[in-house]
Short mmCIF file of C-alpha atoms in Angstrom, two decimals:
data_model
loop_
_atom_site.label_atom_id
_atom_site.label_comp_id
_atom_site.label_asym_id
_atom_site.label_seq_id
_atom_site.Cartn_x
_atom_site.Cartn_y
_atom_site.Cartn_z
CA UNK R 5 -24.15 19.66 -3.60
CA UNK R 6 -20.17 19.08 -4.54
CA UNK R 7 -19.33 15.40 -5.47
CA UNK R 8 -17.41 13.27 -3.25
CA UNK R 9 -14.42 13.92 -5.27
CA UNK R 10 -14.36 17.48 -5.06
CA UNK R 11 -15.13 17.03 -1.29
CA UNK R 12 -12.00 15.06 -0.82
CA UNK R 13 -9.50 16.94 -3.11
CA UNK R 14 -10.36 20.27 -1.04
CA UNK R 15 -9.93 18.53 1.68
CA UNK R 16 -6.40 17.26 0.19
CA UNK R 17 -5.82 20.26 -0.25
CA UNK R 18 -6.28 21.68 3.44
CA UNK R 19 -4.98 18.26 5.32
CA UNK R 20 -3.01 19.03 8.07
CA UNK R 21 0.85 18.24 6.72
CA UNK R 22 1.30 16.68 9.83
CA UNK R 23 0.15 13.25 9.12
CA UNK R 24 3.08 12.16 7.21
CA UNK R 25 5.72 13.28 9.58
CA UNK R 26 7.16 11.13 11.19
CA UNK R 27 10.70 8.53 11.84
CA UNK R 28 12.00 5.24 11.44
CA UNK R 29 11.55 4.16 15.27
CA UNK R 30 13.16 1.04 15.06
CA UNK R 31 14.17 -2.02 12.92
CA UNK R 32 13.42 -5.29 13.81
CA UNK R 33 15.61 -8.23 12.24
CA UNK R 34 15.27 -12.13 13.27
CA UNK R 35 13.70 -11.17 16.38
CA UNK R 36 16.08 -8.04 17.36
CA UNK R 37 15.31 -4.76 17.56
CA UNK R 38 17.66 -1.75 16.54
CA UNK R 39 17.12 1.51 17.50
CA UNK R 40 16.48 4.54 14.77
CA UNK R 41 17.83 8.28 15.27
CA UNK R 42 15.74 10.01 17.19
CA UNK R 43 15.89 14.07 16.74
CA UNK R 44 14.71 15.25 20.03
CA UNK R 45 16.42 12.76 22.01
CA UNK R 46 19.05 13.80 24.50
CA UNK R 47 20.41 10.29 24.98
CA UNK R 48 23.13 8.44 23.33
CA UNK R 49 22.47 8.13 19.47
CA UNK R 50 25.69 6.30 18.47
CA UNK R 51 24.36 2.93 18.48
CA UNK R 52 21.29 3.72 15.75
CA UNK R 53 20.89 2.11 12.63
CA UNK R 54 19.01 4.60 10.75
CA UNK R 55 20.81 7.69 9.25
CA UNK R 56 20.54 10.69 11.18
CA UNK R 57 18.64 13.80 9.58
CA UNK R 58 17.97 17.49 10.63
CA UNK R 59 14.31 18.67 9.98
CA UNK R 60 12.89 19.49 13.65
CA UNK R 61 9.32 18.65 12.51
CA UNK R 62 10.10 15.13 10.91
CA UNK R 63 8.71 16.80 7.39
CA UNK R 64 9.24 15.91 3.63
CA UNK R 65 12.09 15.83 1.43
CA UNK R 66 10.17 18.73 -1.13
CA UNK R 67 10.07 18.01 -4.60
CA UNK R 68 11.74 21.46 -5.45
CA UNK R 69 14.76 18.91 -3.91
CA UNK R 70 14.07 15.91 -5.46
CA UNK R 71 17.74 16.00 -7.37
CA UNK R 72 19.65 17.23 -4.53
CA UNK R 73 21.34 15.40 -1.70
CA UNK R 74 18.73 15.43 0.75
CA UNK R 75 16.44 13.32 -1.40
CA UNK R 76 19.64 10.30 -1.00
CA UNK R 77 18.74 9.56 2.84
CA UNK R 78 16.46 12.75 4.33
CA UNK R 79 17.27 16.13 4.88
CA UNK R 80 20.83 16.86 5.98
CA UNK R 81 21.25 12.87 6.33
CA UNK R 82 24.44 11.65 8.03
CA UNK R 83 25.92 8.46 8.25
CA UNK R 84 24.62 5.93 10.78
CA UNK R 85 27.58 4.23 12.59
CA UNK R 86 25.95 0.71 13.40
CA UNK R 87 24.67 -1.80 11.01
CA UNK R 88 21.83 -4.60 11.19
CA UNK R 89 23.28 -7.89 10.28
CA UNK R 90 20.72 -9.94 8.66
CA UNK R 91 20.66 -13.15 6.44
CA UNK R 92 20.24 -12.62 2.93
CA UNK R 93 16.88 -13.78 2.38
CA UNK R 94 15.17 -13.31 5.32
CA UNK R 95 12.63 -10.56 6.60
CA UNK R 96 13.22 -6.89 8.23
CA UNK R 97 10.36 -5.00 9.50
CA UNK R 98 10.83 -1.15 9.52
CA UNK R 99 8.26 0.32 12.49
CA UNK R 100 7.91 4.20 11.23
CA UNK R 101 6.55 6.56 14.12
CA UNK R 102 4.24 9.38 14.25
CA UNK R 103 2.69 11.45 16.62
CA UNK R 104 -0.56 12.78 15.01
CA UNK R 105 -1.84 8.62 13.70
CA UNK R 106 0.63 7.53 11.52
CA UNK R 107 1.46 7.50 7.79
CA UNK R 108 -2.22 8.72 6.29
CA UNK R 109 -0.72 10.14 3.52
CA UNK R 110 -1.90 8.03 0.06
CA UNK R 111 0.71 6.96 -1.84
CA UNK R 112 3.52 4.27 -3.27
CA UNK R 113 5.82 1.98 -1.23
CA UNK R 114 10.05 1.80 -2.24
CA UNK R 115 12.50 -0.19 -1.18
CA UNK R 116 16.08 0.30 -2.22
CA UNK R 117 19.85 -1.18 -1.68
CA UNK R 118 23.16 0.33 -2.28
CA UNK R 119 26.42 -1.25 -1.29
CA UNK R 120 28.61 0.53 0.52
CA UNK R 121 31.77 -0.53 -0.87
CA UNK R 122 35.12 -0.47 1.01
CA UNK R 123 34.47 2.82 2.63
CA UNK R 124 31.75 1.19 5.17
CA UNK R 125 28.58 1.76 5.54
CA UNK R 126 29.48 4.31 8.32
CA UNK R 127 31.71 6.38 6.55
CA UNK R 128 30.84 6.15 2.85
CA UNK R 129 30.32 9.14 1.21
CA UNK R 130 26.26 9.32 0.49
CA UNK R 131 26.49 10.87 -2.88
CA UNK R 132 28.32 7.67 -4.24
CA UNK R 133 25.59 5.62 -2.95
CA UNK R 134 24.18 3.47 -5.91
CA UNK R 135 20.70 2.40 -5.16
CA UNK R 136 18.68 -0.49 -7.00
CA UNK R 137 15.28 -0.87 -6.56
CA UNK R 138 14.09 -4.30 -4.60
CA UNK R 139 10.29 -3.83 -3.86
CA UNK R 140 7.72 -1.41 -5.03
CA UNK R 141 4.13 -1.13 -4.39
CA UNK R 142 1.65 1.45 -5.63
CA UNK R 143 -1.80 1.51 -6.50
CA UNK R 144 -3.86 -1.44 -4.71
CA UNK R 145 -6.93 -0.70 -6.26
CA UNK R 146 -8.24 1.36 -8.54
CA UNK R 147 -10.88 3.64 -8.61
CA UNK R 148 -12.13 6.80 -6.10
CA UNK R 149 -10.10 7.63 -3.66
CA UNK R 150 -12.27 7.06 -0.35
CA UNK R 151 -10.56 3.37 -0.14
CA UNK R 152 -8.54 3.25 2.77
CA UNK R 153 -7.07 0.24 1.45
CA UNK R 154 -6.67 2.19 -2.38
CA UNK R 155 -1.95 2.56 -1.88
CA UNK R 156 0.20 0.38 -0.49
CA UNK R 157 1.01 2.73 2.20
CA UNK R 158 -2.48 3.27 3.42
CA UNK R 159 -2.95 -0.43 2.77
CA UNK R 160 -0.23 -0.94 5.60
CA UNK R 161 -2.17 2.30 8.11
CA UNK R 162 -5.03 -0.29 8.48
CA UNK R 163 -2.78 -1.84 10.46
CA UNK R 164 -1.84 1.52 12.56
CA UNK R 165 -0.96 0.69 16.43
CA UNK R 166 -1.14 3.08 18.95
CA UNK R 167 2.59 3.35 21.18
CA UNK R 168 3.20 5.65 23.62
CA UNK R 169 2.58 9.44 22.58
CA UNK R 170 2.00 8.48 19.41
CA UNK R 171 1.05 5.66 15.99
CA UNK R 172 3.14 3.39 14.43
CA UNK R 173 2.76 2.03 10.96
CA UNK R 174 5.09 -1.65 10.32
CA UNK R 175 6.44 -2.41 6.97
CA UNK R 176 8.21 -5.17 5.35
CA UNK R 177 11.10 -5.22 3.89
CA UNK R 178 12.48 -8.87 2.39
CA UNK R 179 16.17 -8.69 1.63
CA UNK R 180 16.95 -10.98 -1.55
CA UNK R 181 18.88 -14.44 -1.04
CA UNK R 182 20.65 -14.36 -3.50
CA UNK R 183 22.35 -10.55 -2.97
CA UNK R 184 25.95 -10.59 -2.61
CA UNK R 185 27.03 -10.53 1.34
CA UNK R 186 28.27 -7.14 2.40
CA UNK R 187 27.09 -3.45 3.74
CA UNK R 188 24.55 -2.01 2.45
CA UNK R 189 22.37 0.75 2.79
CA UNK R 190 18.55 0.44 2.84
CA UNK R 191 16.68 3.26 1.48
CA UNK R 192 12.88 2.80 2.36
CA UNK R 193 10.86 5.45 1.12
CA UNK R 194 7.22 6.44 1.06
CA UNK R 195 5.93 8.98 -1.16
CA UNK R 196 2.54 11.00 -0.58
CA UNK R 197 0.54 12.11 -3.36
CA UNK R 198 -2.47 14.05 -1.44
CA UNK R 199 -1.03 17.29 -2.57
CA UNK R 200 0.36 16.16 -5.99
CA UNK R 201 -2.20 17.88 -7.71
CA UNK R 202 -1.19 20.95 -6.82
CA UNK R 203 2.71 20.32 -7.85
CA UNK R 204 3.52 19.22 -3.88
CA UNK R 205 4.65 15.79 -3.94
CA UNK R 206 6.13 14.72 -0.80
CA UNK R 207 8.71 12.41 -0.07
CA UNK R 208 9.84 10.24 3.01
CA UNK R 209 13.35 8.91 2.61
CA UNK R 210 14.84 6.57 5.60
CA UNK R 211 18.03 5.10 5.77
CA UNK R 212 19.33 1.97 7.23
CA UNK R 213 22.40 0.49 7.61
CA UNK R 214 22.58 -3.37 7.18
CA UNK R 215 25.42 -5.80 7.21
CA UNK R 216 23.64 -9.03 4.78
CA UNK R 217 25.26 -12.10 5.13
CA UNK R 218 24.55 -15.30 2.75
CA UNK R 219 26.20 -16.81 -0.35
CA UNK R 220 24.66 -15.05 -3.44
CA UNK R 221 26.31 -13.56 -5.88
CA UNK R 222 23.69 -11.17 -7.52
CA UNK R 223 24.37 -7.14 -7.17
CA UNK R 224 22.52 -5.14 -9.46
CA UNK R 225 23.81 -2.06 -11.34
CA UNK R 226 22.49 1.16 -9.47
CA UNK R 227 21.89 4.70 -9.79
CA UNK R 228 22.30 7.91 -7.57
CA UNK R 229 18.81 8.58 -5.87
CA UNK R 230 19.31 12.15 -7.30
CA UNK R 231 18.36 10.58 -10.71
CA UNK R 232 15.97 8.53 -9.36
CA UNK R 233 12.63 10.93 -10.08
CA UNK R 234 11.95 13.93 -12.01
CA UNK R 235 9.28 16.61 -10.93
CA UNK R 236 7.38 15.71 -14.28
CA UNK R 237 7.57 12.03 -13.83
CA UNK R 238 3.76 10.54 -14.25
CA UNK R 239 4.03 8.92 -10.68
CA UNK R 240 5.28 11.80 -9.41
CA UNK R 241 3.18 15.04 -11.05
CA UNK R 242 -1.02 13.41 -11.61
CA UNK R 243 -3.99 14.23 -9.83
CA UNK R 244 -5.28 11.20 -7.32
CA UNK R 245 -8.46 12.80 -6.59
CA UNK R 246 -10.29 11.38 -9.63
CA UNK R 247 -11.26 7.59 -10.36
CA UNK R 248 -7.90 6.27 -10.74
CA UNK R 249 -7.33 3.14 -12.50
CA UNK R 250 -3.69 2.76 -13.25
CA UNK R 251 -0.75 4.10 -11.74
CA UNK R 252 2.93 4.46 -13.13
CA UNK R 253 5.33 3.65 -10.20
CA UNK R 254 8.54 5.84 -9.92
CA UNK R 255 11.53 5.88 -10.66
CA UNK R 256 13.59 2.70 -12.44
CA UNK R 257 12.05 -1.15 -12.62
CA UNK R 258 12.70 -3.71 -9.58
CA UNK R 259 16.19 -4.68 -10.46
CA UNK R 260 16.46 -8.12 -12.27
CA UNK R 261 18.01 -11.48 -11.29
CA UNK R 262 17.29 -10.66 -7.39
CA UNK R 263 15.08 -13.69 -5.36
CA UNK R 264 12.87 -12.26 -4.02
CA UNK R 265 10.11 -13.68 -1.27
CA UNK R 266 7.33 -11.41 -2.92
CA UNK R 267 7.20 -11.57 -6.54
CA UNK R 268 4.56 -13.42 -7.41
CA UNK R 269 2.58 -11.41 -5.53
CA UNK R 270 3.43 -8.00 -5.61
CA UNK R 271 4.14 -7.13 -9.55
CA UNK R 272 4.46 -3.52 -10.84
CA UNK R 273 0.66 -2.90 -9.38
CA UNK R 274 -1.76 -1.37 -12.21
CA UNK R 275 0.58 0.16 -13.97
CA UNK R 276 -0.34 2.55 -17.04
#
């Protein structure tokens, strides 16, 4: 009789890709909400706050392109042309839609900022983007990987609500209070590891275009999100399908001197 772990790595291995596709639906800041890009929509896109992308089936960013442009805000990302203004340390919640249940996919949590400097957020060029890392979240729990509340993202699908043809899986994001007020853009990303066995990380880039207000002074020293992972990183190339007890987070460290709403409780979970 195979184990339970070689039961769930085959059927890892066989998952329909499907249950990680999906969008940023909308943004919702200090009781607002903003509209994302939607691809199939025929209506008018110009006042979305998420950057706009071109896969038709809401897929990955591969890890074969994990140092090209793509990985900076989603495949064939363009600038979004309205901003979320929001108050340096208060919360954002990021509603990500799917039509097959929602995020399933186990795996870390990523939050990232980058300013946009004089250029706007809505005209910058995306390859200067800087991005410093704000909030991370990986392994919850260590062990087999039957837990559905084992990653911080399928810690959050416990949560999954069903809206309209489809699931939607809400995340927080807390912006720092003591960031220095201008544009920025918001990179949340999810990464799925059910296939990283097998060399097929996948990654789920979002942009988001916000306009922080506030008095702080604090803005970190940031890197291109083409040099934020490498294919033979240990969070990104590992097998999940065993019993797991630590977990190396990618890419760099939560950027220092930020205040930030969730420290004390969310350190750099279990890491090796």
């Amino acid at each position: 009789m195979p184990s339970l772990a070689t039961t769930l790595l085959a059927l890892a291995t066989s998952v329909t890709a499907v249950l990680g596709h999906g969008h940023v639906r909308r943004v919702i800041s200090n009781g607002v909400s903003y509209p994302g890009f939607e691809f199939w929509s025929n209506g008018d896109q110009s006042q979305t706050v998420t950057w706009h992308f071109t896969t038709e089936d809401e897929g990955p960013v591969p890890i074969s392109s994990i140092n090209g442009p793509d990985i900076i805000c989603h495949l064939g990302a363009t600038n979004a042309q309205r901003s979320i203004p929001v108050a340096a340390g208060s919360q954002l919640k990021v509603v990500r839609f799917n039509t097959r249940g929602g995020f399933e996919h186990p795996g870390p949590e990523l939050h990232y900022l980058a300013p946009c400097g004089d250029a706007g957020c809505a005209k910058v060029d995306k390859k200067n983007l800087k991005f410093f890392k704000i909030y991370e979240k990986g392994l919850v729990k260590g062990g087999m990987a039957d837990s559905p509340d084992k990653w911080a993202s399928t810690e959050i699908h416990k949560s999954v609500q069903p809206e309209g043809e489809g699931f939607i899986d809400t995340y927080t994001v807390n912006i720092p209070s003591n960031i220095n007020p201008g544009q920025y853009v918001l990179r949340h990303e999810l990464i799925a590891l059910h296939r990283a066995h097998i060399g097929d990380t996948e990654f789920y880039p979002q942009c988001i275009n916000l306009e922080i207000t506030g008095s702080g002074t604090q803005q970190p020293k940031g890197v291109s999100a083409t040099e934020l992972y490498h294919s033979n990183d240990p969070g990104v190339s590992l097998d999940i399908w065993v019993n797991l007890q630590s977990y190396k987070i990618p890419g760099p460290a939560v950027a220092g001197g930020l205040s930030r709403r969730d420290a004390k409780r969310h350190p750099r979970d279990l890491e090796a």
